[in-house]
mmCIF file of C-alpha atoms and ligand atoms in Angstrom:
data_model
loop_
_atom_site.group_PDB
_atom_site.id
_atom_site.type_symbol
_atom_site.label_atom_id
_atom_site.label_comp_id
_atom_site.label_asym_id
_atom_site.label_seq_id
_atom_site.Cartn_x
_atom_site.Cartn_y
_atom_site.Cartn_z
ATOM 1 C CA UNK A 1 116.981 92.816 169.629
ATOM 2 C CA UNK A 2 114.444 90.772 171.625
ATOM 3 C CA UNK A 3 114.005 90.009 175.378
ATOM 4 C CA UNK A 4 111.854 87.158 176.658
ATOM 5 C CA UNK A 5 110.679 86.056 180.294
ATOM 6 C CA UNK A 6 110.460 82.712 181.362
ATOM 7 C CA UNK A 7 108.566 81.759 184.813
ATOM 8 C CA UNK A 8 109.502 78.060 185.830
ATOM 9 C CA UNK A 9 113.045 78.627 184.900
ATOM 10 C CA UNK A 10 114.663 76.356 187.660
ATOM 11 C CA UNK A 11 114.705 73.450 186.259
ATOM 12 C CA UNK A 12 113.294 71.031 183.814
ATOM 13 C CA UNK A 13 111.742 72.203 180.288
ATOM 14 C CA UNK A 14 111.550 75.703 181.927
ATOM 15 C CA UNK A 15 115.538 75.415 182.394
ATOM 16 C CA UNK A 16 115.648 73.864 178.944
ATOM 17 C CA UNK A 17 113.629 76.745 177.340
ATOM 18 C CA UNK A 18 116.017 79.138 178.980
ATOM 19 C CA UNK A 19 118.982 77.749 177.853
ATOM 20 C CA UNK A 20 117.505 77.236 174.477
ATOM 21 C CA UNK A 21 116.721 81.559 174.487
ATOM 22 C CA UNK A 22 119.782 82.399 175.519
ATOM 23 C CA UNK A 23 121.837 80.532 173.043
ATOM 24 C CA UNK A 24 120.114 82.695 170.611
ATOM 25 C CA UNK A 25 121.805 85.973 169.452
ATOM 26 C CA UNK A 26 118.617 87.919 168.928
ATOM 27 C CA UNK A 27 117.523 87.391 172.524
ATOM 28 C CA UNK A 28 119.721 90.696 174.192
ATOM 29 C CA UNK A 29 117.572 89.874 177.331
ATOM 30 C CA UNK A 30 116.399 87.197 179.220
ATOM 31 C CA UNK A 31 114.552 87.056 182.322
ATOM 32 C CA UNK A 32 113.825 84.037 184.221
ATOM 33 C CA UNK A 33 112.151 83.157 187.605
ATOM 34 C CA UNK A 34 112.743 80.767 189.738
ATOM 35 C CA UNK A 35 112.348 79.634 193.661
ATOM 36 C CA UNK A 36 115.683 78.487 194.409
ATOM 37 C CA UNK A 37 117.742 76.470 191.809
ATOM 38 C CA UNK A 38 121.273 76.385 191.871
ATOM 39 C CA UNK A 39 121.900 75.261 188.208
ATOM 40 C CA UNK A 40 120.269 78.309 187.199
ATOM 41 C CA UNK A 41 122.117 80.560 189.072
ATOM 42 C CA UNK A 42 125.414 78.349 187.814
ATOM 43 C CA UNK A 43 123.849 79.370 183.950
ATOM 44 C CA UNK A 44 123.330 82.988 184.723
ATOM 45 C CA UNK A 45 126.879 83.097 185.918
ATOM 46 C CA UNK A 46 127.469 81.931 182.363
ATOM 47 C CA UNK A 47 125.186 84.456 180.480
ATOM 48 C CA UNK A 48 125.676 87.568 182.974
ATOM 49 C CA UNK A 49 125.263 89.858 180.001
ATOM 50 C CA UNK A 50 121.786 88.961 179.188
ATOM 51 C CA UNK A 51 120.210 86.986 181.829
ATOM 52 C CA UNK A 52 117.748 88.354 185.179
ATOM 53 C CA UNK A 53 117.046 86.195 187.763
ATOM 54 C CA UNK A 54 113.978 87.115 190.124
ATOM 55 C CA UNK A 55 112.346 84.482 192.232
ATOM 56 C CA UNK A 56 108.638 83.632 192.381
ATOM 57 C CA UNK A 57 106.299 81.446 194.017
ATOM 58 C CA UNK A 58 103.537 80.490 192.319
ATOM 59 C CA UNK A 59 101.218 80.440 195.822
ATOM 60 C CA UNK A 60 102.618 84.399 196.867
ATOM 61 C CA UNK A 61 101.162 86.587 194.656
ATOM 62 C CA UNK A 62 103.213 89.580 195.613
ATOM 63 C CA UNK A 63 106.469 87.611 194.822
ATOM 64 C CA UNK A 64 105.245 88.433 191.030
ATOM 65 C CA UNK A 65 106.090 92.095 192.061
ATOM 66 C CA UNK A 66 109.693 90.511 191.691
ATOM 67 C CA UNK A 67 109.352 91.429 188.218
ATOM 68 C CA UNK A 68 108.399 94.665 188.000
ATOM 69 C CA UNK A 69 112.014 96.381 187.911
ATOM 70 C CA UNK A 70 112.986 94.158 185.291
ATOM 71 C CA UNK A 71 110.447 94.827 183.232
ATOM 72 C CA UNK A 72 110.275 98.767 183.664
ATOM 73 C CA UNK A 73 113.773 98.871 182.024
ATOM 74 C CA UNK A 74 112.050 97.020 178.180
ATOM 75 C CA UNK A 75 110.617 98.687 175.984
ATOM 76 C CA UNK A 76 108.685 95.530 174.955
ATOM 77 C CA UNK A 77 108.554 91.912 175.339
ATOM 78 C CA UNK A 78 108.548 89.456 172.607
ATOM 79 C CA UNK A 79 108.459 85.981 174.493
ATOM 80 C CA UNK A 80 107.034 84.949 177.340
ATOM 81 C CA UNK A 81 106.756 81.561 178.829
ATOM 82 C CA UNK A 82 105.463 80.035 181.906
ATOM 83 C CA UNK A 83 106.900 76.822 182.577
ATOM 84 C CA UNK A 84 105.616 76.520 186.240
ATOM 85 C CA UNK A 85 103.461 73.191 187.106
ATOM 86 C CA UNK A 86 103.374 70.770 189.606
ATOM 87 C CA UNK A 87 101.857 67.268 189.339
ATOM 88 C CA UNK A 88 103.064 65.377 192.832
ATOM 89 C CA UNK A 89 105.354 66.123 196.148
ATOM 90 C CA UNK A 90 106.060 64.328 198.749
ATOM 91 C CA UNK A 91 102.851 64.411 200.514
ATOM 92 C CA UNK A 92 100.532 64.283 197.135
ATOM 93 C CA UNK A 93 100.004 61.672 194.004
ATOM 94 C CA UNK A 94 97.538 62.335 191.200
ATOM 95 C CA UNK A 95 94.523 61.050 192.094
ATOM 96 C CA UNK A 96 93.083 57.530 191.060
ATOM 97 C CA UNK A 97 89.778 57.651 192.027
ATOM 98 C CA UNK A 98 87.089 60.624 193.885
ATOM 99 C CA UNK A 99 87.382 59.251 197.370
ATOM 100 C CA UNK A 100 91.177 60.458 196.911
ATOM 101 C CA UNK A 101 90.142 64.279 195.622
ATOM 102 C CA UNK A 102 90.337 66.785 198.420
ATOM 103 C CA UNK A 103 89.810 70.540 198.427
ATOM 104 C CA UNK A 104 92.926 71.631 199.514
ATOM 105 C CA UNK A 105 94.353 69.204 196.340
ATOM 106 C CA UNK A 106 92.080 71.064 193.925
ATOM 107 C CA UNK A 107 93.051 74.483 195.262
ATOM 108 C CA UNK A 108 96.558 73.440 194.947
ATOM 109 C CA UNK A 109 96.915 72.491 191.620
ATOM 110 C CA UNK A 110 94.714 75.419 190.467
ATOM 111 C CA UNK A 111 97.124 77.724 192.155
ATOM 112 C CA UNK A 112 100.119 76.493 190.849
ATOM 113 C CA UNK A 113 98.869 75.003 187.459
ATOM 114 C CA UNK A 114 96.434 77.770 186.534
ATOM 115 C CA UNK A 115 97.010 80.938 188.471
ATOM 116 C CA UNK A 116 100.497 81.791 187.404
ATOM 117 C CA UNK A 117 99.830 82.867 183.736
ATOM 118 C CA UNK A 118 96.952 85.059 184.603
ATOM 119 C CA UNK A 119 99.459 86.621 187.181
ATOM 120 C CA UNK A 120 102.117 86.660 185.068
ATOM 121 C CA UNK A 121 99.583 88.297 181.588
ATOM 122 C CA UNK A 122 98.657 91.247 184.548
ATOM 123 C CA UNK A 123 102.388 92.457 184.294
ATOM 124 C CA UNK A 124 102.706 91.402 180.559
ATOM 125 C CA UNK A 125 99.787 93.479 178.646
ATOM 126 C CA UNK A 126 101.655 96.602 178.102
ATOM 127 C CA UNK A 127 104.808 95.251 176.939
ATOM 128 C CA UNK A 128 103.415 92.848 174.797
ATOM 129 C CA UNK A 129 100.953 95.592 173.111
ATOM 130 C CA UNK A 130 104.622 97.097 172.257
ATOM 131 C CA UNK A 131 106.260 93.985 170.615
ATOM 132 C CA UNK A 132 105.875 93.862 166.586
ATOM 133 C CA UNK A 133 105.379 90.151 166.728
ATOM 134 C CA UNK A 134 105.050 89.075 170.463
ATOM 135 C CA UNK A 135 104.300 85.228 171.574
ATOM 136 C CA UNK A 136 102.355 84.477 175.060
ATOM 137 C CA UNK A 137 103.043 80.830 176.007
ATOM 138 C CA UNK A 138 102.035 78.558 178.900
ATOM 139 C CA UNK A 139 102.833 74.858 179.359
ATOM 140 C CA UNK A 140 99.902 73.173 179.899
ATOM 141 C CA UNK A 141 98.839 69.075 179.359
ATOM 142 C CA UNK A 142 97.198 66.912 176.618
ATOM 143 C CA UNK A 143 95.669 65.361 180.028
ATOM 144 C CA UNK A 144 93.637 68.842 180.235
ATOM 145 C CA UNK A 145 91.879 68.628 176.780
ATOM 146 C CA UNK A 146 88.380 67.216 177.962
ATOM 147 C CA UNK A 147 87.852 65.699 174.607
ATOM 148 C CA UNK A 148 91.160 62.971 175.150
ATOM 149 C CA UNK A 149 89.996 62.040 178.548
ATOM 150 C CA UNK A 150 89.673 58.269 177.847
ATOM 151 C CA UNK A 151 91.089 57.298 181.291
ATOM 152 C CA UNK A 152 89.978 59.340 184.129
ATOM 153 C CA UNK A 153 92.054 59.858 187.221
ATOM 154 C CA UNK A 154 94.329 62.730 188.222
ATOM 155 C CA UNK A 155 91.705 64.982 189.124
ATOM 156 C CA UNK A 156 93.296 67.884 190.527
ATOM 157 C CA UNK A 157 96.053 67.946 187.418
ATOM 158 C CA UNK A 158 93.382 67.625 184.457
ATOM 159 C CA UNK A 159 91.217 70.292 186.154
ATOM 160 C CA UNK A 160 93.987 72.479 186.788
ATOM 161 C CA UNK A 161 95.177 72.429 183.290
ATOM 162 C CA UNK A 162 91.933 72.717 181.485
ATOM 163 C CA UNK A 163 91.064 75.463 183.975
ATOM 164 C CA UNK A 164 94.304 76.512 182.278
ATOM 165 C CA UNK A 165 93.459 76.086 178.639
ATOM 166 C CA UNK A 166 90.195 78.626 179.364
ATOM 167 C CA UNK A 167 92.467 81.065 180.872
ATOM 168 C CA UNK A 168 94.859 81.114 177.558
ATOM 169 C CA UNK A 169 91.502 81.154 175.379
ATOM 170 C CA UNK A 170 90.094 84.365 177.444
ATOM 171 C CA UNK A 171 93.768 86.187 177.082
ATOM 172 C CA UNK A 172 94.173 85.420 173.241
ATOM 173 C CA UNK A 173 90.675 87.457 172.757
ATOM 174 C CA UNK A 174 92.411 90.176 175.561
ATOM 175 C CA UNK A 175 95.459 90.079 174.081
ATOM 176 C CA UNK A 176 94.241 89.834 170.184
ATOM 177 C CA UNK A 177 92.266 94.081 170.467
ATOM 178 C CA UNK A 178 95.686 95.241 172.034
ATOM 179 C CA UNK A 179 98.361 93.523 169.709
ATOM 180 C CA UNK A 180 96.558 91.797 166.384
ATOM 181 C CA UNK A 181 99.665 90.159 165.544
ATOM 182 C CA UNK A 182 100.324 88.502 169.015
ATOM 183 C CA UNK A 183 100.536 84.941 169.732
ATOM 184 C CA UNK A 184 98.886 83.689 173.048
ATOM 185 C CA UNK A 185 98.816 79.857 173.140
ATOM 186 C CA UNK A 186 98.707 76.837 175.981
ATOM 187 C CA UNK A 187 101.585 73.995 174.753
ATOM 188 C CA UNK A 188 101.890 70.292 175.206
ATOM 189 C CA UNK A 189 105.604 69.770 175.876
ATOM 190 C CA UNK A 190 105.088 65.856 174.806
ATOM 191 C CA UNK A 191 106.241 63.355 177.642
ATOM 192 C CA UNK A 192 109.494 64.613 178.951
ATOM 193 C CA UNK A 193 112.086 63.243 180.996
ATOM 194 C CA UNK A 194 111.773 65.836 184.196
ATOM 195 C CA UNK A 195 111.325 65.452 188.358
ATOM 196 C CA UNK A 196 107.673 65.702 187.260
ATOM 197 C CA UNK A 197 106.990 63.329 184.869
ATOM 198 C CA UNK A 198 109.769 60.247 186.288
ATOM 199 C CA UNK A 199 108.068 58.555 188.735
ATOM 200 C CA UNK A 200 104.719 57.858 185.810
ATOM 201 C CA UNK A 201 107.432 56.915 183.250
ATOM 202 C CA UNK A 202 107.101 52.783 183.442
ATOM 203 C CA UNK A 203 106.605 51.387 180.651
ATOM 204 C CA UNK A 204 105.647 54.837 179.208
ATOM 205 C CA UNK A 205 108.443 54.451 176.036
ATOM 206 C CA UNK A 206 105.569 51.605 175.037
ATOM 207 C CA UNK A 207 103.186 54.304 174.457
ATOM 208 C CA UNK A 208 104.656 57.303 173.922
ATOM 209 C CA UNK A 209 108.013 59.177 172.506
ATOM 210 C CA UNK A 210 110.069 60.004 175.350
ATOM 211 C CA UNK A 211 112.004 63.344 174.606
ATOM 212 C CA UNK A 212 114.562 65.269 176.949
ATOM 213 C CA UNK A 213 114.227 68.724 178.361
ATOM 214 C CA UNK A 214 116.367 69.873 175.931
ATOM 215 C CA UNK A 215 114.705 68.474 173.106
ATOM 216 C CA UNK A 216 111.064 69.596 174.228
ATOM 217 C CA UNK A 217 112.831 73.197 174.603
ATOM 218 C CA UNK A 218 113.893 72.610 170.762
ATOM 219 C CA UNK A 219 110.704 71.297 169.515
ATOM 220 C CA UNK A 220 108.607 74.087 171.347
ATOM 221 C CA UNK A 221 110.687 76.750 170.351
ATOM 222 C CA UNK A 222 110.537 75.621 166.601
ATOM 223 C CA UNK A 223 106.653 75.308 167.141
ATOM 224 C CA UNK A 224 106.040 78.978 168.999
ATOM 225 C CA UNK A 225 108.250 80.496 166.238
ATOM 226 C CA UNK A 226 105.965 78.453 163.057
ATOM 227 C CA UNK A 227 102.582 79.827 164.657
ATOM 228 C CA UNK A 228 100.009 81.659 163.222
ATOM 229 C CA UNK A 229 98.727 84.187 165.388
ATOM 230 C CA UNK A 230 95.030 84.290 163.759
ATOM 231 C CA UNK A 231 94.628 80.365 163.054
ATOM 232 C CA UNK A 232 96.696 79.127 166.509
ATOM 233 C CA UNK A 233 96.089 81.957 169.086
ATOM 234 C CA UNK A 234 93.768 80.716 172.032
ATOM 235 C CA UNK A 235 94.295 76.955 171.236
ATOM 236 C CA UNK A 236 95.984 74.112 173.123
ATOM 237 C CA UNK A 237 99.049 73.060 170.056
ATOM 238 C CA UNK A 238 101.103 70.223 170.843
ATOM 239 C CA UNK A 239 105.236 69.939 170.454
ATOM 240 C CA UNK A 240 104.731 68.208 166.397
ATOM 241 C CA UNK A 241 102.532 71.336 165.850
ATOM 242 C CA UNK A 242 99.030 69.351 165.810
ATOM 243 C CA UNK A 243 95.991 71.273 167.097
ATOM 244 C CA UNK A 244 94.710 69.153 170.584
ATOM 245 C CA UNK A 245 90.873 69.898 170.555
ATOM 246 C CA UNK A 246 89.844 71.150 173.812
HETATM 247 N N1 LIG B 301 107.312 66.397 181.837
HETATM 248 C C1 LIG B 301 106.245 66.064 181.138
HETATM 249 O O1 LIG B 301 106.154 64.942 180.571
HETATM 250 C C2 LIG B 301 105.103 67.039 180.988
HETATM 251 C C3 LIG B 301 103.989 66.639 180.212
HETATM 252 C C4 LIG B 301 102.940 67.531 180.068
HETATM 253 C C5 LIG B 301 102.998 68.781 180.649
HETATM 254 N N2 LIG B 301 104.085 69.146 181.397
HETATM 255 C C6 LIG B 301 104.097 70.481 181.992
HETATM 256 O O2 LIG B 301 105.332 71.105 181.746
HETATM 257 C C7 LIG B 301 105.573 72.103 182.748
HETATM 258 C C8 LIG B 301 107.006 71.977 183.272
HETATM 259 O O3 LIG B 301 107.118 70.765 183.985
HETATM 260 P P1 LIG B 301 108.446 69.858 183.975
HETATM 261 O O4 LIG B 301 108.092 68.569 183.357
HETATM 262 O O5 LIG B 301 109.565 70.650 183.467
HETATM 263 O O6 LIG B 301 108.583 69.558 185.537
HETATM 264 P P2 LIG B 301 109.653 70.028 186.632
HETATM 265 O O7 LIG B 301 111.008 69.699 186.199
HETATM 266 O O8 LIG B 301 109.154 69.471 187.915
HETATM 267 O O9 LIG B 301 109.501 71.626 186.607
HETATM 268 C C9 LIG B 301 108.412 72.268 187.197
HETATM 269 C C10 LIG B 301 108.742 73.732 187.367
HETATM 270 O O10 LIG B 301 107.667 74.348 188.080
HETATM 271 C C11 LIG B 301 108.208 75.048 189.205
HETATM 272 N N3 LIG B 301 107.276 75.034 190.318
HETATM 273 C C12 LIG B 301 106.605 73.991 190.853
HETATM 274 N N4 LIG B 301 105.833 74.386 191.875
HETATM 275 C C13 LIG B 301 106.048 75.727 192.006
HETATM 276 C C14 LIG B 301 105.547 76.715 192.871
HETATM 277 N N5 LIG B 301 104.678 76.433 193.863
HETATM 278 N N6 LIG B 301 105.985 77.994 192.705
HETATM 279 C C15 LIG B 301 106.884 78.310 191.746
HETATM 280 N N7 LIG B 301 107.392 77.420 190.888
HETATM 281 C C16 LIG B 301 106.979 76.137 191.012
HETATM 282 C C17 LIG B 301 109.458 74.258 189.582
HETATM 283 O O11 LIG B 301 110.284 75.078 190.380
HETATM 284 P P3 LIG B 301 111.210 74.471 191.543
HETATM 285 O O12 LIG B 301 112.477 74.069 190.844
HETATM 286 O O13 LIG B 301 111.361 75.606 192.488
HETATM 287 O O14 LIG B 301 110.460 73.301 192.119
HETATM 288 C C18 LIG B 301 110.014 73.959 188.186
HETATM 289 O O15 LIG B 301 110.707 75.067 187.677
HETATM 290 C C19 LIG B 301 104.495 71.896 183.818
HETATM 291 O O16 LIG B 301 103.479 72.847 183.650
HETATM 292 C C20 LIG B 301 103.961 70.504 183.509
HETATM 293 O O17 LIG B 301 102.633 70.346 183.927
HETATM 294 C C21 LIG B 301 105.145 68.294 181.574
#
């Protein structure tokens, strides 16, 4: 039986993902963070058996201490997925131009777009150097692959997630000399219907596939599980499966 922890899990594709896990009969435990989302708790209600709630912030670093009971009580992990990003609140819009970059923008998205899976791999390493086949996965952006930047814009967001894609390159070589069959890759979800991505969405079904939560959740899931650790480990794969070159 398998047990898997998903960060992010309050709404969105990290509530999607969740779902997704639990609905599967080898998952006997499933623990999920969140910072205060009331359709997750309504799901756990659902689940009771298998699901663990903690709550984390992605700017409080000792809120990841959250999860250290629930992961004393595994033996190993086999899937772990952060799902935490932010692109925009109600103060903040991704940037259009450098006279709209600030610091405290850049240190924000770095904090909450980069930060959390390096937090989140410091509780991880042991367990995962137990699992027989364990996957590492954080959601990052095409729009943080250097080599696609044909626009520009959105500074803090692409710097935050290519900061990202280093950090997921740098684990996969950690990760690979304590677990040679683990899986440690950055994903793009694909543009999904979500709080984050609606108010860019005009027009966007021009250009792109639109998918729902739940269907990203599918699509990833069916990706993470068709990896190969060896080949795919440290790279940035998108929800068909394709390779995004950095
Ligand atoms: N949607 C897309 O088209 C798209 C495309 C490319 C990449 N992505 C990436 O996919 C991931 C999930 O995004 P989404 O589309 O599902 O957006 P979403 O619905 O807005 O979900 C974002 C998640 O991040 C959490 N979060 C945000 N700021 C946080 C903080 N300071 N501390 C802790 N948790 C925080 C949110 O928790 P709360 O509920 O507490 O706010 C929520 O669970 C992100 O990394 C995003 O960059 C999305």
């Amino acid at each position: 039986m398998k047990s898997a922890l998903v960060l992010g899990a309050g709404k969105g594709i990290g509530l999607a993902l969740t779902k997704n896990i639990l609905l599967k009969d080898e998952f006997k435990t499933v623990i999920a963070s969140h910072r205060d989302s009331s359709e997750l708790v309504k799901l756990s209600e659902k689940f009771s058996e298998k699901i663990k709630l903690v709550k984390i912030t992605a700017s409080d670093e000792k809120s990841f201490n959250t999860l250290d009971l629930e992961l004393s009580k595994l033996n190993s992990l086999d899937l772990c997925i952060n799902s935490i990003g932010t692109l925009h609140d109600d103060n903040t819009r991704p940037e259009r131009q450098i006279s709209e970059v600030t610091s405290d923008s850049i240190s924000w998205a770095i904090k909450v777009n980069t930060t959390p899976t390096l937090l989140v791999a410091k509780k991880i390493k042991e367990l995962f150097k137990k699992s027989n086949n364990p996957i590492f996965a954080s959601i990052s952006a095409k729009v943080g692959s250097i080599s696609d930047n044909a626009t520009g814009g959105w500074y803090s967001y692409r710097i935050s997630k290519a900061a990202l894609n280093m950090a997921i390159k740098n684990l996969s070589i950690e990760f690979k000399r304590v677990n040679k069959n683990g899986l440690v890759v950055a994903l793009h979800p694909g543009t999904t219907i979500t709080d984050l991505s609606k108010p860019f969405l005009k027009g966007a079904s021009k250009k792109y596939t639109l998918h729902s939560s739940d269907d990203t959740a599918a699509n990833l899931m069916t990706v993470l599980f068709n990896l190969d650790p060896v080949k795919d480990s440290g790279h940035l794969i998108s929800w068909n499966g394709n390779k995004i070159d950095p």
